[in-house]
Amino acid sequence: MSIDSREASWSTRGTVIVDGVTLDVVPGSTVGLLGPNGSGKSSLLRLLAGLRPTSSGVVRLGGDPISSLSRRDIARRLAFVEQESTTDADPTVRDVIGLGRLPHRAPWSPESANDRAMIASAATTMRTGHLLDRSYMTLSGGERQRVQIARALAQEPTELLLDEPTNHLDVRHQLELLELVRATPTTTLMALHDLNHAATYCDRLVVLAAGRVHAAGVPAEVLTPSLIAEVYGVEAVVEDTAGGLHVRYLRALPSSAAEPAGRMTP
Amino acid sequence: MTRLGTLGTAALLPVALVVLAVSIAVGTTIGPSDLGPSDAFAVFLERIGGPDSGLSGVREGIIWDLRLPRAVLAAVCGAGLALCGVVLQSLLRNPLADPFVLGVSSGASTGAVLVVVTGLGAGAIGLATGAFLGSMLAFGLVLLLGFVTGGTTDRMILAGVAATQLFSALTSFIVYTAADAEQTRGVLFWLLGSLSTASWSDVVVCGSVVLLGVAVCWATAGTLDAFTFGQDAAASLGVSVAKVRLMLLIMTALMTAVIVSTSGAIGFVGLVLPHAARAIVGVRHRLLVPTATVLGAIFLVWVEIGSRVVIAPQELPVGVATALVGVPAFVLILLRQRRRQS
């Protein structure tokens, strides 16, 4: 087993954000995490990455409770890419991808030849090889996101967790990025907003609403007009075309229909 | 961006250390007594087992017990302050963080003023001890406030700002109500930073703490790199964030407290030098930590020399001199950042 959780919950300041989530991620699969704003996708990803302790329930990595593993052991097999990675420092792209090698060596030791080879290969995989000597600050949003994923790949992870990796990217960059991610052999769990992307690039989908799993399964089972209406408050038709599943949005439903599913965010 | 090649970075540290040694040597040749390089060299030779320098004991003492410890202490303080600046800027992810951001210097001022002006401790503790206790108290308060309000880095900075204001107010209050003109002048001189009372025992105390700090920070270089994109990013790269952060905060507070206690609040070294070092060697701490440390040392040795020369025979407080050099440098950094962001 790759990552799994049993009744995992997380609350902060008295508000339950993630509410009893049970899920199993099959090794080697690409899983899409869907849900409206505030449904708990980012928080669930952080629980699964071991960055927050569960309030109740358990998250396991390779069958071991993640709370029993050291941060370093987790970092050697699980890599996490945040929605937006900002810095005040001015690192080069090589510096940034090089961060991914930190879990594999002592903090005082220099980069080994193997480290450098891993950095180069991760950069090539994410098509950032030509950017290595550029300043991270000068990159476009799409380039930054690819560099961050290259950093994650340099960790040599078996599990890759991505929080809305296509955020702020134009259509071409979104597709390019998802294709690159899809091509990596790692088990991937990513939060996504675009239902068509989820249908095209994911083996399985997990839909969150108000911190709970509302539906889970293969895209054709999960993405139904009724689910989209219940969870997103949107009337849609789902067409099974030659190119795969296609969701066409018709209109936003009156807000009363949307409220039961979505947690109110302040 | 000015970044050196591989060859340049390999040669940088040895060259910088030689420059530092030369700078300290120059420092021992400058002062109101007419003792030049040859005298200083003769005394140095005698002290390491060479022939008699032929100078009187007093003149020997001027070089060995006044000028040399002063130059070495300048190097130690400059090194420690620059190092603290590097660590705090990385750890708190704030390019404007400096060693005094955690309230350490204002706490030291209050402690020193209490001892000097009100005679607290009845002569049993000196100004330096009072300053050290004050700075530790302030830092403890900042840690407590920071953790109570959430423990995030921006809370730490806010807690530091609050403590700085509080202790500055206390210092002003004590000086205003209790000090006479002479005491005020003495306290003010100390607050502005001065190396004029440097002794070998100061060098030993400061030097060992700063050496320990350099060792700790260099050993955690990769860990400091991991904070580039924040705490969650660091944690996901395998860093035990809370533990490492507490250790490094305590280490920097200890260094700053010892430095401030012996030489007053010397500003701007810890703010500006880390930026200068980054411009030369980039952001990786394995190189940045030693570079900033040695640059800080060289910088303060020269500023200290300058402070004795500029308005000779009077001395400019070192803190004033560093600010005079540091403010323009600071403006340049801000302008550079603005250019990059726009």
XYZ file of C-alpha atoms in Angstrom:
608
model
C 0.000 0.000 0.000
C 1.148 3.520 -0.752
C -0.691 6.145 1.295
C -3.847 5.380 3.168
C -5.897 7.004 5.854
C -8.498 5.727 8.280
C -11.076 8.184 9.630
C -8.459 10.940 9.516
C -9.704 14.238 10.926
C -8.101 17.609 11.493
C -9.564 20.612 13.185
C -8.153 24.007 13.979
C -9.572 26.711 16.235
C -12.638 24.599 16.877
C -13.513 24.178 13.204
C -13.395 20.726 11.677
C -11.585 21.061 8.351
C -10.980 17.415 7.491
C -13.701 15.118 8.773
C -13.103 11.379 9.004
C -11.447 10.775 5.657
C -10.722 7.164 4.736
C -8.887 6.579 1.490
C -6.461 4.170 -0.116
C -4.017 5.202 -2.794
C -2.962 2.330 -5.026
C 0.796 2.288 -5.736
C 1.660 3.725 -9.127
C -1.721 5.368 -9.644
C -2.540 9.011 -10.273
C -5.309 10.183 -7.987
C -7.133 13.479 -8.369
C -8.473 15.242 -5.291
C -11.509 17.348 -6.163
C -13.850 19.607 -4.266
C -14.964 23.234 -4.102
C -12.956 25.971 -2.388
C -12.761 25.322 1.317
C -13.665 21.646 1.043
C -10.410 20.690 2.767
C -8.248 19.561 -0.159
C -5.112 21.434 0.900
C -5.529 20.440 4.531
C -6.042 16.786 3.618
C -2.892 16.868 1.475
C -0.969 18.285 4.432
C -2.300 15.537 6.681
C -1.304 12.908 4.135
C 2.155 14.481 3.824
C 2.516 14.302 7.601
C 2.870 18.081 7.851
C -0.032 18.327 10.303
C -0.876 15.803 12.991
C -4.319 14.244 12.704
C -6.756 15.274 15.455
C -8.105 11.740 15.278
C -7.735 8.789 12.989
C -4.550 7.707 11.304
C -2.543 8.374 8.138
C -0.211 5.614 6.974
C 2.696 5.667 4.561
C 3.654 2.242 3.231
C 1.594 0.694 6.010
C 3.346 2.560 8.873
C 1.565 5.310 10.801
C 3.128 8.486 9.413
C 3.369 9.935 12.928
C 5.791 7.124 13.814
C 8.196 8.012 11.004
C 10.892 10.688 11.283
C 10.557 13.781 9.085
C 13.641 12.677 7.240
C 12.324 9.171 6.526
C 9.103 10.673 5.192
C 11.020 13.147 3.009
C 13.018 10.330 1.455
C 9.930 8.709 0.008
C 7.212 11.372 -0.123
C 7.552 14.739 -1.843
C 5.097 17.596 -1.512
C 4.614 20.635 -3.727
C 2.662 23.540 -2.297
C 0.158 25.593 -4.239
C 2.507 28.521 -4.356
C 6.158 28.548 -3.355
C 7.520 31.987 -2.645
C 10.827 33.108 -1.248
C 12.586 36.329 -0.311
C 15.954 34.827 -1.117
C 17.221 34.801 -4.667
C 18.128 31.181 -5.428
C 19.051 29.830 -8.831
C 16.948 27.062 -10.336
C 19.800 24.678 -9.555
C 19.662 25.743 -5.896
C 15.920 25.103 -5.783
C 16.023 21.662 -7.392
C 19.054 20.884 -5.212
C 16.840 21.288 -2.122
C 15.295 17.969 -3.090
C 18.586 16.235 -2.334
C 18.712 17.451 1.286
C 16.861 14.443 2.751
C 19.504 12.169 1.245
C 22.624 13.641 2.824
C 23.942 15.108 6.084
C 23.202 18.844 6.392
C 26.911 19.718 6.482
C 28.062 17.598 3.568
C 28.464 18.972 0.040
C 26.536 17.804 -2.996
C 27.866 14.498 -4.313
C 28.257 13.562 -7.977
C 25.130 11.451 -7.554
C 23.235 14.464 -6.173
C 24.234 16.504 -9.194
C 23.185 13.730 -11.539
C 19.784 13.477 -9.819
C 19.313 17.252 -10.085
C 20.141 17.178 -13.789
C 17.843 14.263 -14.473
C 14.919 15.744 -12.491
C 15.419 19.029 -14.356
C 15.377 17.220 -17.689
C 12.242 15.269 -16.791
C 10.376 18.497 -16.035
C 11.896 20.296 -19.054
C 13.759 22.794 -16.931
C 17.286 21.689 -17.867
C 17.898 24.904 -19.797
C 16.891 27.013 -16.789
C 19.360 25.627 -14.223
C 21.485 28.768 -13.980
C 18.558 31.189 -14.104
C 17.335 33.053 -11.035
C 14.116 31.478 -9.716
C 12.701 34.990 -9.245
C 12.806 35.677 -12.987
C 10.805 32.591 -14.008
C 7.201 32.584 -15.176
C 4.513 30.864 -13.099
C 4.579 27.770 -15.280
C 8.353 27.512 -15.108
C 8.327 27.928 -11.331
C 5.782 25.161 -10.936
C 7.838 22.830 -13.137
C 10.968 23.681 -11.136
C 9.155 22.890 -7.880
C 8.017 19.535 -9.240
C 11.579 18.863 -10.449
C 12.715 19.624 -6.889
C 10.161 17.113 -5.639
C 11.372 14.493 -8.143
C 14.971 15.074 -7.026
C 13.815 13.701 -3.665
C 13.411 10.375 -5.509
C 9.936 9.960 -4.081
C 7.657 6.990 -4.484
C 4.765 9.290 -3.534
C 4.224 12.740 -5.003
C 1.628 15.103 -3.498
C 0.713 18.214 -5.501
C -1.570 20.996 -4.300
C -3.304 22.505 -7.353
C -0.224 22.341 -9.574
C -2.010 24.025 -12.490
C -3.068 27.084 -10.511
C -2.446 30.353 -12.381
C -1.128 28.573 -15.489
C -2.426 29.133 -18.992
C -4.101 26.252 -20.796
C -1.047 25.073 -22.649
C 1.117 25.073 -19.527
C -1.607 23.271 -17.585
C -1.772 20.451 -20.104
C 1.987 20.256 -20.477
C 2.477 20.048 -16.733
C -0.178 17.379 -16.247
C 1.304 15.305 -19.057
C 4.749 15.513 -17.461
C 3.351 14.563 -14.054
C 1.349 11.744 -15.560
C 4.502 10.375 -17.231
C 6.439 10.060 -13.952
C 6.373 6.574 -12.440
C 5.557 7.832 -8.928
C 2.279 7.396 -7.145
C 0.705 10.832 -7.489
C -2.041 12.488 -5.497
C -2.988 15.956 -6.655
C -5.628 18.510 -5.815
C -7.269 19.830 -8.978
C -9.954 22.350 -9.865
C -10.559 21.469 -13.473
C -12.892 18.475 -13.749
C -11.910 17.787 -17.354
C -8.247 17.645 -16.424
C -9.121 15.304 -13.597
C -11.072 13.075 -16.000
C -8.245 13.033 -18.533
C -5.168 12.625 -16.356
C -6.281 10.698 -13.264
C -6.874 7.000 -12.721
C -9.079 7.619 -9.750
C -10.812 10.599 -8.192
C -11.675 11.504 -4.624
C -14.274 14.246 -4.201
C -14.318 16.200 -0.951
C -17.192 18.277 0.336
C -17.117 19.991 3.710
C -14.077 17.967 4.710
C -15.691 14.589 4.018
C -15.247 12.175 1.137
C -18.370 12.651 -0.967
C -17.457 10.187 -3.693
C -14.478 8.146 -4.827
C -13.727 5.930 -7.774
C -12.790 5.988 -11.437
C -13.652 9.241 -13.255
C -16.591 7.787 -15.203
C -18.284 6.676 -11.969
C -17.565 9.825 -10.017
C -18.146 12.646 -12.476
C -21.884 12.596 -12.869
C -24.240 15.546 -13.367
C -25.855 14.864 -10.002
C -22.511 14.864 -8.145
C -21.435 18.079 -9.849
C -24.742 19.660 -8.873
C -24.522 18.445 -5.273
C -20.875 19.303 -4.628
C -20.215 22.310 -6.815
C -23.743 23.689 -7.189
C -23.365 23.697 -10.946
C -25.647 22.252 -13.572
C -23.557 20.302 -16.078
C -23.728 17.614 -18.703
C -21.111 14.893 -18.895
C -20.439 13.630 -22.395
C -18.596 10.420 -23.116
C -16.699 11.488 -26.232
C -14.052 9.687 -28.265
C -11.399 11.781 -26.512
C -12.690 10.691 -23.089
C -15.060 12.124 -20.540
C -16.041 15.732 -21.085
C -17.817 17.941 -18.561
C -19.732 20.880 -19.989
C -20.955 23.440 -17.467
C -24.387 24.921 -18.066
C -25.032 27.319 -15.198
C -24.520 27.940 -11.525
C -27.469 26.656 -9.530
C -29.202 28.953 -7.018
C -26.975 29.122 -3.938
C -29.385 27.182 -1.680
C -28.573 24.059 -3.678
C -24.859 24.525 -3.189
C -24.728 25.307 0.495
C -25.277 21.880 2.051
C -22.124 20.521 0.434
C -19.689 23.394 0.719
C -18.264 24.493 4.048
C -18.766 28.200 4.552
C -15.426 29.971 4.429
C -15.095 33.290 6.170
C 23.739 38.866 -10.447
C 27.341 38.602 -9.357
C 28.179 34.983 -8.694
C 31.653 33.558 -8.704
C 32.709 30.494 -10.644
C 33.775 27.255 -8.951
C 37.407 28.352 -8.873
C 36.486 31.718 -7.411
C 34.451 30.215 -4.579
C 37.211 27.721 -3.726
C 39.777 30.513 -3.438
C 37.427 32.943 -1.704
C 37.708 31.734 1.891
C 41.513 31.380 2.109
C 41.914 34.805 0.499
C 39.345 36.337 2.835
C 41.092 34.867 5.887
C 44.417 36.366 4.774
C 42.704 39.724 4.240
C 41.240 39.434 7.746
C 44.660 38.744 9.292
C 46.171 41.704 7.437
C 43.257 43.927 8.500
C 43.768 43.025 12.158
C 47.510 43.683 11.783
C 46.762 47.110 10.298
C 44.437 47.756 13.234
C 47.339 47.298 15.669
C 49.407 49.972 13.939
C 46.931 52.805 14.208
C 46.340 54.965 17.251
C 47.311 58.167 19.024
C 50.723 56.811 20.165
C 53.238 56.827 17.324
C 53.712 53.053 17.170
C 53.890 51.872 13.586
C 53.916 48.550 11.721
C 57.530 47.680 12.636
C 56.840 48.186 16.373
C 53.682 46.102 16.199
C 55.523 43.381 14.349
C 58.396 43.391 16.880
C 55.959 43.061 19.805
C 54.107 40.279 18.048
C 57.391 38.407 17.429
C 58.419 38.798 21.077
C 55.071 37.460 22.296
C 55.313 34.342 20.201
C 58.828 33.595 21.481
C 60.988 35.834 19.301
C 63.670 38.377 20.358
C 62.938 41.305 22.703
C 61.108 44.113 20.886
C 63.230 46.824 22.530
C 60.088 48.783 23.454
C 59.138 49.859 26.976
C 56.569 47.794 28.823
C 53.967 50.542 28.473
C 54.435 50.840 24.730
C 54.388 47.073 24.356
C 51.190 47.041 26.363
C 49.561 49.592 24.061
C 49.999 47.223 21.150
C 49.453 43.882 22.862
C 46.848 44.730 25.501
C 44.974 47.642 23.918
C 45.169 47.668 20.145
C 45.367 43.957 19.365
C 42.452 42.753 21.538
C 40.432 45.651 20.196
C 41.047 44.654 16.579
C 40.440 40.970 17.321
C 37.256 41.749 19.247
C 36.062 43.834 16.302
C 36.625 40.815 14.071
C 34.823 38.482 16.475
C 31.837 40.824 16.891
C 31.593 41.499 13.160
C 31.719 37.780 12.449
C 29.098 36.929 15.051
C 26.698 39.705 14.062
C 26.899 38.874 10.346
C 26.362 35.185 11.097
C 23.325 35.924 13.287
C 21.965 38.071 10.474
C 22.311 35.242 7.960
C 20.600 32.724 10.233
C 17.740 34.994 11.277
C 17.044 36.244 7.756
C 16.826 32.654 6.537
C 14.958 31.257 9.493
C 12.412 34.080 9.751
C 12.288 34.458 5.962
C 12.638 38.173 6.262
C 15.384 40.060 4.439
C 15.121 42.865 6.985
C 15.760 40.668 10.013
C 18.938 41.466 11.928
C 20.478 40.132 15.152
C 18.458 42.639 17.179
C 15.077 41.628 15.750
C 14.389 39.387 18.742
C 14.677 42.206 21.255
C 18.079 41.101 22.495
C 19.822 44.468 22.189
C 17.124 46.534 23.844
C 16.955 44.025 26.687
C 20.717 44.359 27.045
C 20.392 48.141 27.203
C 17.848 47.957 29.970
C 20.002 45.534 31.924
C 23.108 47.674 31.499
C 21.314 50.867 32.428
C 19.823 49.268 35.517
C 23.275 48.251 36.710
C 25.063 51.498 35.854
C 22.413 54.035 36.770
C 20.534 52.487 39.676
C 23.448 50.449 41.039
C 21.422 47.256 40.907
C 23.376 44.279 42.193
C 25.344 46.577 44.538
C 28.541 46.365 42.509
C 28.503 42.561 42.488
C 27.611 42.467 38.810
C 29.120 44.654 36.123
C 27.636 46.353 33.114
C 28.340 43.370 30.840
C 26.640 40.895 33.157
C 23.663 43.186 33.574
C 23.423 43.558 29.819
C 23.633 39.812 29.298
C 20.905 39.093 31.855
C 18.721 41.801 30.334
C 19.117 40.415 26.841
C 18.303 36.866 27.921
C 15.235 38.101 29.769
C 14.072 39.975 26.660
C 14.705 36.971 24.432
C 12.822 34.704 26.845
C 9.898 37.112 26.712
C 9.967 37.118 22.902
C 10.009 33.315 22.746
C 7.143 33.113 25.206
C 5.091 35.774 23.396
C 5.885 34.213 20.045
C 4.799 30.749 21.053
C 1.733 31.856 22.990
C 0.491 33.777 19.952
C 0.949 30.890 17.555
C 4.641 30.178 17.129
C 4.857 31.183 13.471
C 7.793 33.200 12.210
C 5.825 36.401 11.701
C 4.595 36.126 15.296
C 8.223 35.868 16.391
C 9.056 39.077 14.532
C 6.029 40.882 15.996
C 6.936 39.646 19.469
C 10.474 40.933 18.877
C 9.178 44.337 17.846
C 6.952 44.477 20.920
C 9.804 43.523 23.260
C 12.127 46.042 21.617
C 9.600 48.830 22.182
C 8.971 47.758 25.748
C 12.610 47.566 26.763
C 13.517 50.787 24.932
C 10.788 52.535 26.859
C 12.072 51.069 30.127
C 15.617 52.197 29.309
C 14.452 55.725 28.499
C 12.380 55.801 31.656
C 15.312 54.778 33.855
C 17.744 57.186 32.199
C 15.205 60.020 32.325
C 14.287 59.600 35.967
C 17.501 58.449 37.588
C 20.627 59.279 35.614
C 22.857 62.299 35.973
C 24.559 63.831 32.936
C 27.804 61.905 33.355
C 26.089 58.541 33.707
C 23.836 59.288 30.751
C 26.837 60.066 28.604
C 28.538 56.818 29.604
C 25.421 54.760 28.958
C 24.802 56.476 25.644
C 28.355 55.779 24.540
C 27.904 52.114 25.384
C 24.503 51.908 23.686
C 25.995 53.252 20.478
C 28.535 50.478 20.437
C 32.135 50.762 21.486
C 35.135 48.489 21.356
C 37.403 50.867 23.280
C 37.352 48.800 26.471
C 38.230 45.532 24.721
C 40.355 43.130 26.733
C 41.697 39.653 26.085
C 39.075 38.182 28.405
C 36.338 39.782 26.248
C 37.972 38.205 23.216
C 38.007 34.781 24.867
C 34.364 34.926 25.997
C 32.985 36.362 22.738
C 35.326 34.322 20.601
C 34.348 30.969 22.076
C 30.617 31.672 21.808
C 30.972 32.905 18.217
C 33.131 29.901 17.297
C 30.489 27.587 18.716
C 27.862 29.493 16.748
C 29.816 29.188 13.504
C 30.235 25.444 14.062
C 26.529 24.919 14.799
C 25.343 27.034 11.879
C 27.754 25.513 9.421
C 26.767 22.010 10.550
C 23.107 22.869 9.897
C 23.798 24.576 6.549
C 21.584 22.232 4.540
C 18.823 22.613 7.099
C 18.954 26.397 6.727
C 18.692 25.964 2.939
C 15.521 23.946 3.481
C 13.783 27.047 4.902
C 14.034 28.857 1.533
C 10.356 28.290 0.778
C 9.052 28.394 4.331
C 8.320 26.068 7.203
C 6.073 23.542 5.485
C 8.573 23.257 2.655
C 11.359 22.731 5.196
C 9.330 20.076 7.001
C 8.574 18.278 3.757
C 12.320 18.232 3.059
C 12.871 16.299 6.259
C 13.557 19.091 8.777
C 12.151 18.917 12.314
C 11.130 22.547 12.076
C 10.180 23.354 15.666
C 13.296 21.752 17.142
C 15.762 23.221 14.664
C 14.213 26.663 14.831
C 14.322 26.781 18.621
C 17.949 25.626 18.659
C 19.041 28.203 16.096
C 17.068 31.008 17.755
C 18.740 30.232 21.085
C 22.154 30.044 19.424
C 21.767 33.416 17.709
C 20.317 35.034 20.834
C 23.254 33.757 22.872
C 25.791 35.090 20.358
C 24.057 38.443 20.109
C 23.727 38.744 23.874
C 27.414 38.083 24.481
C 28.439 40.488 21.728
C 26.078 43.245 22.864
C 27.194 42.799 26.467
C 30.839 43.433 25.624
C 30.576 45.989 22.858
C 27.116 47.548 22.890
C 24.556 47.550 20.132
C 26.552 47.697 16.910
C 23.881 47.964 14.245
C 23.738 47.289 10.525
C 26.531 44.693 10.382
C 24.003 41.908 10.879
C 21.555 43.467 8.448
C 23.774 44.442 5.537
C 26.646 41.933 5.483
C 24.466 38.853 4.869
C 23.069 40.544 1.767
C 26.564 41.403 0.575
C 27.683 37.803 1.120
C 24.658 36.471 -0.793
C 25.453 38.755 -3.696
C 28.924 37.167 -3.862
C 28.345 33.458 -3.239
C 24.612 32.907 -3.657
C 22.075 31.525 -1.192
C 23.482 28.133 -0.210
C 24.440 28.245 3.447
C 27.355 25.857 3.159
C 29.184 28.704 1.461
C 27.122 31.604 2.733
C 27.729 30.962 6.450
C 31.555 31.063 6.314
C 31.575 33.876 3.742
C 29.276 36.161 5.704
C 31.183 35.377 8.899
C 34.582 36.335 7.495
C 33.205 39.343 5.581
C 31.544 40.586 8.769
C 34.842 40.261 10.609
C 36.806 42.179 7.949
C 34.093 44.836 7.714
C 33.986 45.599 11.416
C 37.776 45.643 11.778
C 37.947 48.368 9.120
C 34.983 50.315 10.447
C 36.599 50.214 13.869
C 39.864 51.522 12.386
C 37.896 54.214 10.561
C 36.066 55.229 13.729
C 39.414 55.970 15.398
C 40.828 57.903 12.443
C 37.964 60.012 11.090
C 37.698 62.581 13.900
C 41.014 61.787 15.677
C 41.962 62.285 18.427
C 38.292 61.773 19.287
C 36.634 58.444 18.603
C 33.410 57.898 16.740
C 31.226 55.245 18.437
C 31.467 52.108 16.263
C 27.674 51.796 16.102
C 27.514 55.279 14.599
C 30.225 54.416 12.082
C 28.526 51.163 11.004
C 25.262 53.030 10.547
C 26.947 55.714 8.452
C 28.329 53.013 6.166
C 25.360 50.680 6.523
C 22.463 52.970 5.691
C 23.595 53.734 2.129
C 24.315 50.027 1.621
C 20.854 49.208 2.946
C 19.238 51.652 0.531
C 21.112 49.990 -2.335
C 19.767 46.585 -1.299
C 16.206 47.882 -1.146
C 16.566 49.493 -4.562
C 17.963 46.290 -6.010
C 15.031 44.309 -4.633
C 12.547 46.803 -6.002
C 14.107 46.578 -9.431
C 13.836 42.822 -9.348
C 10.221 42.772 -8.264
C 8.993 45.327 -10.791
